[in-house]
Short mmCIF file of N, CA and C in Angstrom, two decimals:
data_model
loop_
_atom_site.label_atom_id
_atom_site.label_comp_id
_atom_site.label_asym_id
_atom_site.label_seq_id
_atom_site.Cartn_x
_atom_site.Cartn_y
_atom_site.Cartn_z
N MET A 1 -10.51 -9.76 -13.87
CA MET A 1 -11.01 -8.51 -13.00
C MET A 1 -9.22 -7.66 -12.56
N PHE A 2 -8.88 -8.77 -11.85
CA PHE A 2 -7.16 -8.51 -11.35
C PHE A 2 -6.13 -8.82 -12.44
N ASN A 3 -6.29 -8.08 -13.53
CA ASN A 3 -5.09 -8.39 -14.38
C ASN A 3 -4.28 -7.47 -14.41
N HIS A 4 -4.10 -6.59 -13.49
CA HIS A 4 -2.87 -5.36 -13.55
C HIS A 4 -1.99 -5.94 -12.59
N SER A 5 -0.95 -6.99 -13.22
CA SER A 5 0.40 -7.53 -12.61
C SER A 5 1.26 -6.36 -12.59
N VAL A 6 2.03 -6.98 -10.86
CA VAL A 6 3.39 -6.00 -10.72
C VAL A 6 3.84 -5.54 -11.58
N PRO A 7 4.26 -6.73 -12.39
CA PRO A 7 5.32 -6.18 -13.27
C PRO A 7 4.72 -5.08 -14.16
N ALA A 8 3.59 -5.02 -14.79
CA ALA A 8 2.64 -4.37 -15.74
C ALA A 8 2.50 -2.60 -15.00
N ALA A 9 2.47 -2.70 -13.69
CA ALA A 9 2.29 -1.62 -12.82
C ALA A 9 3.15 -0.79 -12.56
N LYS A 10 4.07 -1.81 -12.72
CA LYS A 10 6.14 -1.19 -12.42
C LYS A 10 6.38 -0.55 -13.95
N ALA A 11 6.18 -1.46 -15.21
CA ALA A 11 6.32 -0.14 -16.23
C ALA A 11 5.54 0.77 -16.60
N GLU A 12 4.19 0.71 -16.32
CA GLU A 12 3.44 1.47 -15.92
C GLU A 12 4.16 2.99 -15.12
N ALA A 13 4.31 2.83 -14.26
CA ALA A 13 5.40 3.78 -12.96
C ALA A 13 6.51 4.25 -13.90
N ARG A 14 7.26 3.08 -14.33
CA ARG A 14 8.43 3.82 -14.96
C ARG A 14 8.65 4.92 -16.33
N GLU A 15 7.74 4.26 -17.31
CA GLU A 15 7.50 5.43 -18.37
C GLU A 15 6.48 6.40 -17.83
N ALA A 16 5.81 6.46 -17.12
CA ALA A 16 5.19 7.68 -16.38
C ALA A 16 6.65 8.64 -15.71
N ILE A 17 7.18 8.06 -14.72
CA ILE A 17 8.21 8.96 -14.11
C ILE A 17 9.41 9.51 -15.00
N GLU A 18 9.41 8.29 -16.21
CA GLU A 18 10.70 9.06 -17.73
C GLU A 18 10.54 9.94 -18.44
N ARG A 19 8.47 9.74 -18.23
CA ARG A 19 8.14 11.51 -19.08
C ARG A 19 8.15 12.21 -18.84
N ALA A 20 8.32 12.20 -17.15
CA ALA A 20 7.50 13.38 -16.50
C ALA A 20 8.92 14.67 -16.43
N GLU A 21 8.87 15.94 -16.54
CA GLU A 21 9.90 16.71 -16.67
C GLU A 21 9.38 17.92 -16.45
N PRO A 22 9.67 19.09 -15.45
CA PRO A 22 10.96 18.31 -14.68
C PRO A 22 10.73 17.98 -13.41
N GLU A 23 9.38 17.81 -12.88
CA GLU A 23 9.36 17.29 -11.30
C GLU A 23 8.57 16.16 -11.56
N ARG A 24 9.60 14.97 -11.10
CA ARG A 24 9.57 13.41 -11.46
C ARG A 24 8.80 13.29 -9.98
N ALA A 25 9.05 14.07 -8.62
CA ALA A 25 8.48 13.75 -7.14
C ALA A 25 7.14 13.76 -7.52
N ILE A 26 6.62 14.84 -8.04
CA ILE A 26 4.90 14.89 -8.13
C ILE A 26 4.42 13.86 -8.99
N VAL A 27 5.31 13.37 -9.98
CA VAL A 27 4.33 12.03 -10.81
C VAL A 27 4.43 10.62 -10.18
N VAL A 28 5.40 10.78 -8.93
CA VAL A 28 5.80 9.39 -8.41
C VAL A 28 4.66 9.46 -7.25
N ALA A 29 4.56 11.14 -6.75
CA ALA A 29 3.39 10.57 -5.60
C ALA A 29 2.20 10.78 -5.96
N ARG A 30 1.89 11.23 -7.18
CA ARG A 30 0.67 10.89 -8.05
C ARG A 30 0.18 9.28 -8.24
N LEU A 31 1.28 8.62 -8.66
CA LEU A 31 1.10 7.41 -8.94
C LEU A 31 0.98 6.68 -7.82
N TRP A 32 2.05 6.85 -6.57
CA TRP A 32 1.85 6.32 -5.33
C TRP A 32 0.09 6.34 -5.27
N ARG A 33 -0.54 7.66 -4.97
CA ARG A 33 -1.81 8.04 -4.49
C ARG A 33 -2.59 6.51 -5.13
N ASP A 34 -2.37 6.95 -6.86
CA ASP A 34 -3.80 5.90 -7.48
C ASP A 34 -3.16 4.19 -6.63
N ALA A 35 -2.07 3.99 -6.72
CA ALA A 35 -1.94 2.88 -6.59
C ALA A 35 -1.80 2.58 -5.22
N GLN A 36 -2.50 3.32 -4.22
CA GLN A 36 -2.67 3.36 -2.54
C GLN A 36 -4.07 2.94 -2.76
N ALA A 37 -4.89 3.97 -3.33
CA ALA A 37 -6.31 3.49 -3.51
C ALA A 37 -6.73 2.12 -4.10
N ARG A 38 -6.30 2.05 -5.28
CA ARG A 38 -6.31 0.41 -5.78
C ARG A 38 -6.06 -0.46 -4.55
N SER A 39 -4.64 -0.26 -3.75
CA SER A 39 -4.59 -1.10 -2.62
C SER A 39 -5.89 -1.65 -1.72
N LEU A 40 -5.95 -0.56 -1.11
CA LEU A 40 -7.22 -0.08 -0.18
C LEU A 40 -8.51 -0.84 -1.05
N SER A 41 -8.74 -0.39 -2.18
CA SER A 41 -9.90 -0.94 -2.41
C SER A 41 -9.71 -2.60 -2.57
N LEU A 42 -8.74 -3.23 -2.95
CA LEU A 42 -8.47 -4.35 -2.93
C LEU A 42 -8.37 -5.02 -1.52
N CYS A 43 -8.10 -4.31 -0.76
CA CYS A 43 -7.80 -4.66 0.45
C CYS A 43 -9.74 -5.00 1.30
N ARG A 44 -10.61 -4.11 0.83
CA ARG A 44 -11.85 -4.22 1.24
C ARG A 44 -12.23 -5.26 0.63
N ARG A 45 -12.14 -5.49 -0.92
CA ARG A 45 -13.01 -6.49 -1.37
C ARG A 45 -12.22 -7.66 -0.45
N GLN A 46 -11.19 -7.69 -0.32
CA GLN A 46 -10.63 -9.46 0.00
C GLN A 46 -11.52 -9.43 1.59
N GLN A 47 -11.46 -8.27 2.65
CA GLN A 47 -11.97 -8.51 3.38
C GLN A 47 -13.61 -8.71 3.54
N ARG A 48 -13.90 -8.29 2.65
CA ARG A 48 -15.27 -8.73 2.59
C ARG A 48 -15.52 -10.00 2.11
N LEU A 49 -14.77 -10.49 1.19
CA LEU A 49 -15.14 -12.01 0.42
C LEU A 49 -14.79 -12.81 2.32
N GLU A 50 -13.87 -12.28 2.83
CA GLU A 50 -13.15 -13.12 4.08
C GLU A 50 -14.17 -13.27 5.44
N THR A 51 -15.09 -11.95 5.15
CA THR A 51 -16.07 -12.03 6.39
C THR A 51 -17.41 -13.21 5.87
N GLU A 52 -17.67 -12.90 4.37
CA GLU A 52 -18.26 -13.95 4.01
C GLU A 52 -17.99 -15.22 4.33
N ARG A 53 -16.91 -15.68 4.17
CA ARG A 53 -16.59 -17.27 4.15
C ARG A 53 -16.32 -17.09 5.81
N MET A 54 -15.70 -16.11 6.89
CA MET A 54 -16.08 -16.76 8.13
C MET A 54 -17.49 -16.63 8.42
N ARG A 55 -18.51 -16.02 7.98
CA ARG A 55 -19.78 -16.48 7.98
C ARG A 55 -20.34 -17.40 7.82
N ALA A 56 -20.11 -18.14 6.84
CA ALA A 56 -20.04 -19.22 6.17
C ALA A 56 -19.92 -20.50 7.10
N VAL A 57 -18.69 -20.31 7.76
CA VAL A 57 -17.91 -21.51 8.49
C VAL A 57 -18.83 -21.03 10.18
N ARG A 58 -18.70 -19.90 10.15
CA ARG A 58 -19.62 -19.93 11.34
C ARG A 58 -20.94 -20.61 11.65
N SER A 59 -21.57 -20.13 10.65
CA SER A 59 -23.05 -20.75 10.80
C SER A 59 -23.14 -22.05 10.70
N SER A 60 -21.81 -22.96 9.97
CA SER A 60 -22.20 -24.30 9.37
C SER A 60 -21.54 -24.88 10.78
N ALA A 61 -21.07 -24.24 11.79
CA ALA A 61 -20.18 -25.34 12.70
C ALA A 61 -21.35 -24.92 13.69
N LEU A 62 -22.65 -24.43 14.02
CA LEU A 62 -23.12 -24.02 14.77
C LEU A 62 -24.55 -25.03 15.03
N SER A 63 -24.88 -25.54 16.48
CA SER A 63 -25.66 -26.22 16.77
C SER A 63 -26.98 -26.26 16.36
N GLY A 64 -28.29 -26.77 16.58
CA GLY A 64 -29.16 -26.11 16.07
C GLY A 64 -29.62 -25.32 17.04
N SER A 65 -29.27 -25.29 18.73
CA SER A 65 -30.05 -24.24 19.27
C SER A 65 -29.21 -22.77 19.21
N GLY A 66 -28.22 -22.65 18.13
CA GLY A 66 -27.69 -21.40 17.70
C GLY A 66 -26.14 -21.21 18.70
N ALA A 67 -26.14 -22.43 20.02
CA ALA A 67 -24.85 -22.14 20.23
C ALA A 67 -23.55 -22.85 19.80
N PRO A 68 -22.47 -22.34 19.89
CA PRO A 68 -21.53 -22.83 19.00
C PRO A 68 -21.01 -24.64 19.79
N ALA A 69 -20.99 -25.38 19.14
CA ALA A 69 -21.08 -26.81 19.67
C ALA A 69 -19.71 -27.20 19.14
N MET A 70 -18.57 -27.16 20.09
CA MET A 70 -17.35 -27.47 19.88
C MET A 70 -16.72 -28.79 20.65
N THR A 71 -17.29 -29.72 19.91
CA THR A 71 -16.87 -31.01 20.54
C THR A 71 -15.37 -31.26 19.33
N ARG A 72 -14.41 -31.94 19.96
CA ARG A 72 -12.92 -32.17 19.37
C ARG A 72 -13.69 -32.52 17.59
N ASP A 73 -14.74 -33.03 17.45
CA ASP A 73 -14.78 -33.66 15.97
C ASP A 73 -15.29 -32.29 15.45
N GLN A 74 -16.00 -31.95 16.10
CA GLN A 74 -16.62 -30.29 15.27
C GLN A 74 -15.78 -29.38 15.21
N ALA A 75 -14.39 -29.09 16.28
CA ALA A 75 -13.17 -28.54 16.14
C ALA A 75 -12.52 -29.13 15.09
N GLU A 76 -12.50 -29.75 14.38
CA GLU A 76 -11.73 -30.31 13.72
C GLU A 76 -12.33 -30.00 12.30
N ALA A 77 -13.67 -30.52 12.34
CA ALA A 77 -14.37 -29.86 11.28
C ALA A 77 -14.56 -28.58 10.40
N GLU A 78 -14.63 -27.53 11.68
CA GLU A 78 -14.28 -26.40 11.76
C GLU A 78 -12.77 -25.87 10.95
N ALA A 79 -11.93 -26.58 11.63
CA ALA A 79 -10.70 -26.11 11.40
C ALA A 79 -10.41 -26.89 9.37
N ALA A 80 -11.08 -27.96 9.09
CA ALA A 80 -11.11 -28.27 8.18
C ALA A 80 -11.62 -27.12 6.94
N ARG A 81 -12.83 -27.00 7.46
CA ARG A 81 -13.45 -25.79 6.55
C ARG A 81 -12.72 -24.43 6.30
N TRP A 82 -11.95 -23.75 7.70
CA TRP A 82 -11.16 -22.79 7.03
C TRP A 82 -10.13 -22.82 6.24
N GLN A 83 -9.54 -24.21 6.33
CA GLN A 83 -8.55 -24.52 5.16
C GLN A 83 -9.00 -24.79 4.13
N ARG A 84 -10.28 -24.94 4.04
CA ARG A 84 -11.02 -24.96 2.22
C ARG A 84 -11.33 -23.36 1.68
N ILE A 85 -11.30 -22.57 2.62
CA ILE A 85 -11.54 -20.43 2.90
C ILE A 85 -10.04 -20.43 1.59
N ASP A 86 -8.97 -20.64 2.24
CA ASP A 86 -8.09 -20.66 1.47
C ASP A 86 -7.60 -21.07 0.33
N GLY A 87 -8.15 -21.96 0.07
CA GLY A 87 -8.26 -22.45 -1.55
C GLY A 87 -9.14 -22.49 -2.18
N ASP A 88 -10.11 -21.32 -1.86
CA ASP A 88 -11.60 -20.71 -2.57
C ASP A 88 -10.63 -19.74 -3.45
N PRO A 89 -11.00 -20.21 -4.99
CA PRO A 89 -10.00 -19.27 -5.87
C PRO A 89 -10.93 -17.79 -5.86
N ASP A 90 -11.78 -17.15 -5.90
CA ASP A 90 -12.24 -16.10 -5.28
C ASP A 90 -11.41 -15.04 -4.35
N TYR A 91 -11.34 -15.78 -3.49
CA TYR A 91 -10.87 -15.50 -1.88
C TYR A 91 -9.21 -15.46 -2.45
N ALA A 92 -8.84 -16.30 -2.87
CA ALA A 92 -7.05 -16.61 -2.91
C ALA A 92 -6.77 -15.30 -4.49
N GLN A 93 -7.58 -15.35 -5.53
CA GLN A 93 -7.47 -14.19 -6.12
C GLN A 93 -7.59 -12.45 -5.42
N ALA A 94 -8.49 -12.68 -4.86
CA ALA A 94 -8.34 -11.46 -4.07
C ALA A 94 -7.33 -11.01 -3.24
N ARG A 95 -6.71 -11.89 -2.46
CA ARG A 95 -5.56 -11.76 -1.32
C ARG A 95 -4.52 -11.51 -2.05
N GLU A 96 -4.41 -12.18 -3.75
CA GLU A 96 -3.43 -12.41 -4.25
C GLU A 96 -3.23 -10.62 -4.72
N ALA A 97 -4.39 -10.21 -5.24
CA ALA A 97 -4.24 -9.19 -5.89
C ALA A 97 -4.07 -7.77 -4.94
N GLU A 98 -4.58 -7.92 -3.86
CA GLU A 98 -4.36 -6.73 -2.86
C GLU A 98 -3.16 -6.78 -2.02
N ALA A 99 -1.96 -7.97 -2.49
CA ALA A 99 -0.61 -8.06 -1.71
C ALA A 99 0.10 -7.19 -3.00
N GLN A 100 -0.37 -7.69 -4.48
CA GLN A 100 0.34 -7.20 -5.40
C GLN A 100 0.18 -5.82 -5.50
N ALA A 101 -0.82 -5.17 -5.41
CA ALA A 101 -1.36 -3.80 -5.12
C ALA A 101 -0.14 -3.13 -4.01
N ALA A 102 -0.38 -3.77 -3.06
CA ALA A 102 0.30 -2.95 -1.82
C ALA A 102 1.80 -3.00 -1.59
N GLN A 103 2.47 -3.69 -2.58
CA GLN A 103 3.37 -3.85 -3.07
C GLN A 103 4.22 -2.92 -4.28
N VAL A 104 3.43 -2.64 -5.01
CA VAL A 104 3.67 -1.39 -6.04
C VAL A 104 3.53 -0.29 -5.14
N ALA A 105 2.35 -0.21 -4.37
CA ALA A 105 2.31 1.25 -3.72
C ALA A 105 3.67 1.33 -2.44
N GLU A 106 4.17 -0.03 -2.04
CA GLU A 106 5.27 0.40 -1.68
C GLU A 106 6.68 0.66 -2.23
N GLU A 107 6.66 -0.05 -3.17
CA GLU A 107 7.94 0.51 -4.38
C GLU A 107 7.66 1.67 -4.77
N LEU A 108 6.61 2.32 -4.59
CA LEU A 108 6.74 3.96 -5.16
C LEU A 108 7.36 4.83 -4.00
N LEU A 109 6.88 4.53 -2.99
CA LEU A 109 6.88 5.02 -1.68
C LEU A 109 8.25 4.81 -1.56
N GLU A 110 8.95 4.11 -1.75
CA GLU A 110 10.80 4.07 -1.48
C GLU A 110 11.05 4.96 -3.07
N LYS A 111 10.76 5.12 -3.90
CA LYS A 111 11.03 5.43 -5.09
C LYS A 111 10.93 6.84 -4.59
N LEU A 112 9.76 7.62 -4.19
CA LEU A 112 9.70 8.66 -3.88
C LEU A 112 10.61 9.19 -2.90
N ALA A 113 11.09 8.30 -1.74
CA ALA A 113 11.82 8.87 -0.87
C ALA A 113 13.57 9.10 -1.69
N ARG A 114 13.77 8.35 -3.17
CA ARG A 114 14.49 7.97 -3.59
C ARG A 114 14.97 9.73 -4.64
N THR A 115 13.75 10.34 -4.65
CA THR A 115 13.47 11.01 -6.18
C THR A 115 13.19 12.44 -5.24
N PRO A 116 14.74 13.23 -5.93
CA PRO A 116 14.54 14.73 -5.53
C PRO A 116 13.74 15.41 -6.04
N ALA A 117 13.27 16.29 -5.10
CA ALA A 117 12.11 17.20 -5.79
C ALA A 117 12.82 18.11 -6.58
N GLN A 118 12.33 19.09 -7.68
CA GLN A 118 12.75 19.81 -7.96
C GLN A 118 12.13 21.46 -7.69
N SER A 119 11.22 21.19 -7.08
CA SER A 119 10.49 22.67 -6.77
C SER A 119 9.54 22.43 -5.12
N LEU A 120 9.12 23.44 -4.55
CA LEU A 120 8.82 23.43 -3.48
C LEU A 120 6.81 22.76 -3.84
N GLU A 121 6.85 22.66 -5.04
CA GLU A 121 5.79 21.71 -5.26
C GLU A 121 5.68 20.23 -4.95
N GLY A 122 7.17 19.79 -5.48
CA GLY A 122 7.44 18.44 -5.53
C GLY A 122 7.31 18.02 -4.03
N VAL A 123 8.23 19.04 -3.42
CA VAL A 123 8.38 18.73 -1.62
C VAL A 123 7.10 18.75 -1.45
N ILE A 124 6.12 19.37 -1.43
CA ILE A 124 4.74 19.21 -0.98
C ILE A 124 3.92 18.09 -1.01
N ALA A 125 4.22 17.67 -2.71
CA ALA A 125 3.60 16.54 -2.97
C ALA A 125 4.38 15.19 -2.24
N LYS A 126 5.67 15.28 -1.89
CA LYS A 126 5.86 14.24 -1.26
C LYS A 126 5.65 14.26 0.24
N LEU A 127 5.44 15.61 1.13
CA LEU A 127 5.18 15.56 2.16
C LEU A 127 3.65 14.90 2.36
N ASP A 128 2.75 15.31 1.47
CA ASP A 128 1.53 15.06 1.40
C ASP A 128 1.30 13.08 1.55
N VAL A 129 2.15 12.62 0.48
CA VAL A 129 2.32 11.37 0.76
C VAL A 129 2.46 10.83 1.91
N VAL A 130 3.59 11.29 2.87
CA VAL A 130 3.82 10.96 3.83
C VAL A 130 2.87 11.16 4.81
N LEU A 131 2.22 12.43 5.11
CA LEU A 131 1.04 12.36 6.16
C LEU A 131 -0.22 11.46 5.50
N ARG A 132 -0.41 11.04 4.38
CA ARG A 132 -1.36 10.16 3.97
C ARG A 132 -0.48 8.97 4.18
N GLU A 133 0.13 8.61 4.41
CA GLU A 133 0.97 7.20 4.63
C GLU A 133 0.50 6.86 5.91
N ALA A 134 1.40 7.99 6.45
CA ALA A 134 0.82 7.98 8.46
C ALA A 134 -0.24 7.38 8.90
N LYS A 135 -1.02 7.70 7.97
CA LYS A 135 -2.88 7.22 9.20
C LYS A 135 -2.62 6.11 8.39
N THR A 136 -2.27 4.90 8.13
CA THR A 136 -2.08 3.44 7.94
C THR A 136 -0.75 2.81 8.07
N HIS A 137 0.15 3.19 8.42
CA HIS A 137 1.46 2.40 8.48
C HIS A 137 1.68 1.94 9.80
N ASP A 138 2.37 0.80 9.82
CA ASP A 138 2.80 0.78 11.31
C ASP A 138 3.93 1.08 11.37
N ALA A 139 4.48 1.80 12.65
CA ALA A 139 5.25 2.77 13.22
C ALA A 139 6.95 1.71 13.63
N SER A 140 6.79 0.74 13.24
CA SER A 140 7.60 -0.14 13.52
C SER A 140 8.30 -0.33 12.67
N SER A 141 8.03 -0.14 11.36
CA SER A 141 8.99 0.04 9.80
C SER A 141 9.94 1.01 9.54
N GLY A 142 9.82 2.03 10.69
CA GLY A 142 11.22 2.70 10.23
C GLY A 142 10.23 3.69 9.60
N PHE A 143 9.01 3.76 8.87
CA PHE A 143 8.57 4.74 8.45
C PHE A 143 8.18 5.77 9.57
N PRO A 144 7.68 7.10 9.05
CA PRO A 144 8.56 7.85 7.67
C PRO A 144 9.75 8.49 7.56
N TRP A 145 10.39 7.75 8.65
CA TRP A 145 12.06 8.61 8.65
C TRP A 145 12.61 9.08 7.25
N PRO A 146 12.86 7.96 6.03
CA PRO A 146 13.75 7.87 4.96
C PRO A 146 12.58 8.94 4.36
N GLN A 147 11.77 9.24 4.22
CA GLN A 147 10.93 10.12 3.68
C GLN A 147 10.99 11.51 3.82
N LEU A 148 10.69 11.59 5.46
CA LEU A 148 10.98 13.27 5.90
C LEU A 148 12.84 13.19 5.67
N ARG A 149 13.69 12.65 5.74
CA ARG A 149 14.95 12.98 5.71
C ARG A 149 15.21 13.35 4.40
N SER A 150 14.47 12.97 2.94
CA SER A 150 14.42 13.10 1.73
C SER A 150 13.67 14.52 1.36
N ALA A 151 12.42 14.69 2.06
CA ALA A 151 12.22 16.02 2.03
C ALA A 151 13.12 16.96 2.54
N LEU A 152 13.09 16.57 3.77
CA LEU A 152 14.42 17.88 4.19
C LEU A 152 15.33 18.27 3.48
N ALA A 153 16.18 17.53 3.08
CA ALA A 153 17.08 17.41 2.00
C ALA A 153 17.02 18.09 0.92
N ASP A 154 15.60 17.95 0.55
CA ASP A 154 15.15 18.65 -0.92
C ASP A 154 14.75 20.26 -0.50
N LEU A 155 14.34 20.47 0.97
CA LEU A 155 14.13 21.84 1.41
C LEU A 155 15.43 22.49 1.22
N ARG A 156 16.17 21.72 2.42
CA ARG A 156 17.72 22.59 2.11
C ARG A 156 18.28 23.06 0.83
N ARG A 157 18.27 21.87 -0.11
CA ARG A 157 19.25 22.25 -1.73
C ARG A 157 18.29 23.19 -2.30
N LEU A 158 16.75 23.23 -2.11
CA LEU A 158 16.29 24.84 -2.79
C LEU A 158 16.37 25.71 -2.26
N LYS A 159 16.16 25.65 -1.17
CA LYS A 159 16.65 26.90 -0.15
C LYS A 159 17.92 27.62 -0.29
N ALA A 160 19.04 26.60 -0.43
CA ALA A 160 20.41 27.04 -1.00
C ALA A 160 20.34 27.56 -2.58
N GLU A 161 19.82 26.77 -3.38
CA GLU A 161 19.73 27.20 -5.02
C GLU A 161 18.96 28.77 -4.84
N ALA A 162 18.36 28.69 -4.19
CA ALA A 162 17.54 30.19 -4.11
C ALA A 162 18.50 31.15 -3.72
N GLU A 163 19.40 31.02 -2.59
CA GLU A 163 20.13 32.01 -2.37
C GLU A 163 21.67 32.07 -2.79
N GLY A 164 21.87 30.97 -3.85
CA GLY A 164 22.88 31.34 -4.58
C GLY A 164 24.25 30.13 -3.70
N GLY A 165 23.84 29.71 -2.97
CA GLY A 165 24.76 28.82 -2.04
C GLY A 165 24.85 27.69 -2.36
N SER A 166 25.67 26.84 -0.97
CA SER A 166 25.32 25.40 -0.94
C SER A 166 24.62 25.26 0.04
N PRO A 167 23.56 23.89 -0.11
CA PRO A 167 22.74 23.01 1.18
C PRO A 167 23.82 22.82 2.41
N SER A 168 23.30 23.55 3.73
CA SER A 168 24.04 23.49 4.75
C SER A 168 23.50 22.39 5.76
N GLY A 169 23.78 22.23 6.98
CA GLY A 169 23.45 21.11 7.53
C GLY A 169 22.73 21.60 8.41
N VAL A 170 22.65 22.95 8.55
CA VAL A 170 21.46 23.62 9.57
C VAL A 170 20.44 23.25 9.72
N ASN A 171 19.30 22.99 10.54
CA ASN A 171 18.17 22.81 10.42
C ASN A 171 17.40 24.50 10.42
N ILE A 172 16.49 23.98 9.62
CA ILE A 172 15.02 25.08 8.61
C ILE A 172 14.62 25.66 9.95
#
């Protein structure tokens, strides 16, 4: 079910980008949206499996009265059950697939920051990705500054080309 490997996804993305003429930024943005949707879907699946396993661990650790019985022996038994969850093939496979999909989406996000837009539609596609990613991204990672700088540079360049001049450092 999870046979879409990172190298295959990267090769597919690379081929699509190379075929894109002339607006590669739109193609990269579209590929990112697809990769992000896959990553989120796999994340939900992994979380569902994790929740199911958590419930199983908790229910097996409850005493007959339904209250947690956390003697030392029971706590050690619960820890052992949690360790077995990590070894569960379905859970491990789901976790790995989600991590790989997230890696592809992150690499496409970085690629988008390095891909110059050739049109206003390309800049719009880039900014759309930035706004979508900002909803789910940790602010401590530096995002969205490289992507915003790239989009701003594209707007300045496109404006200068439309005016027949060269890009300036003046804010728009």
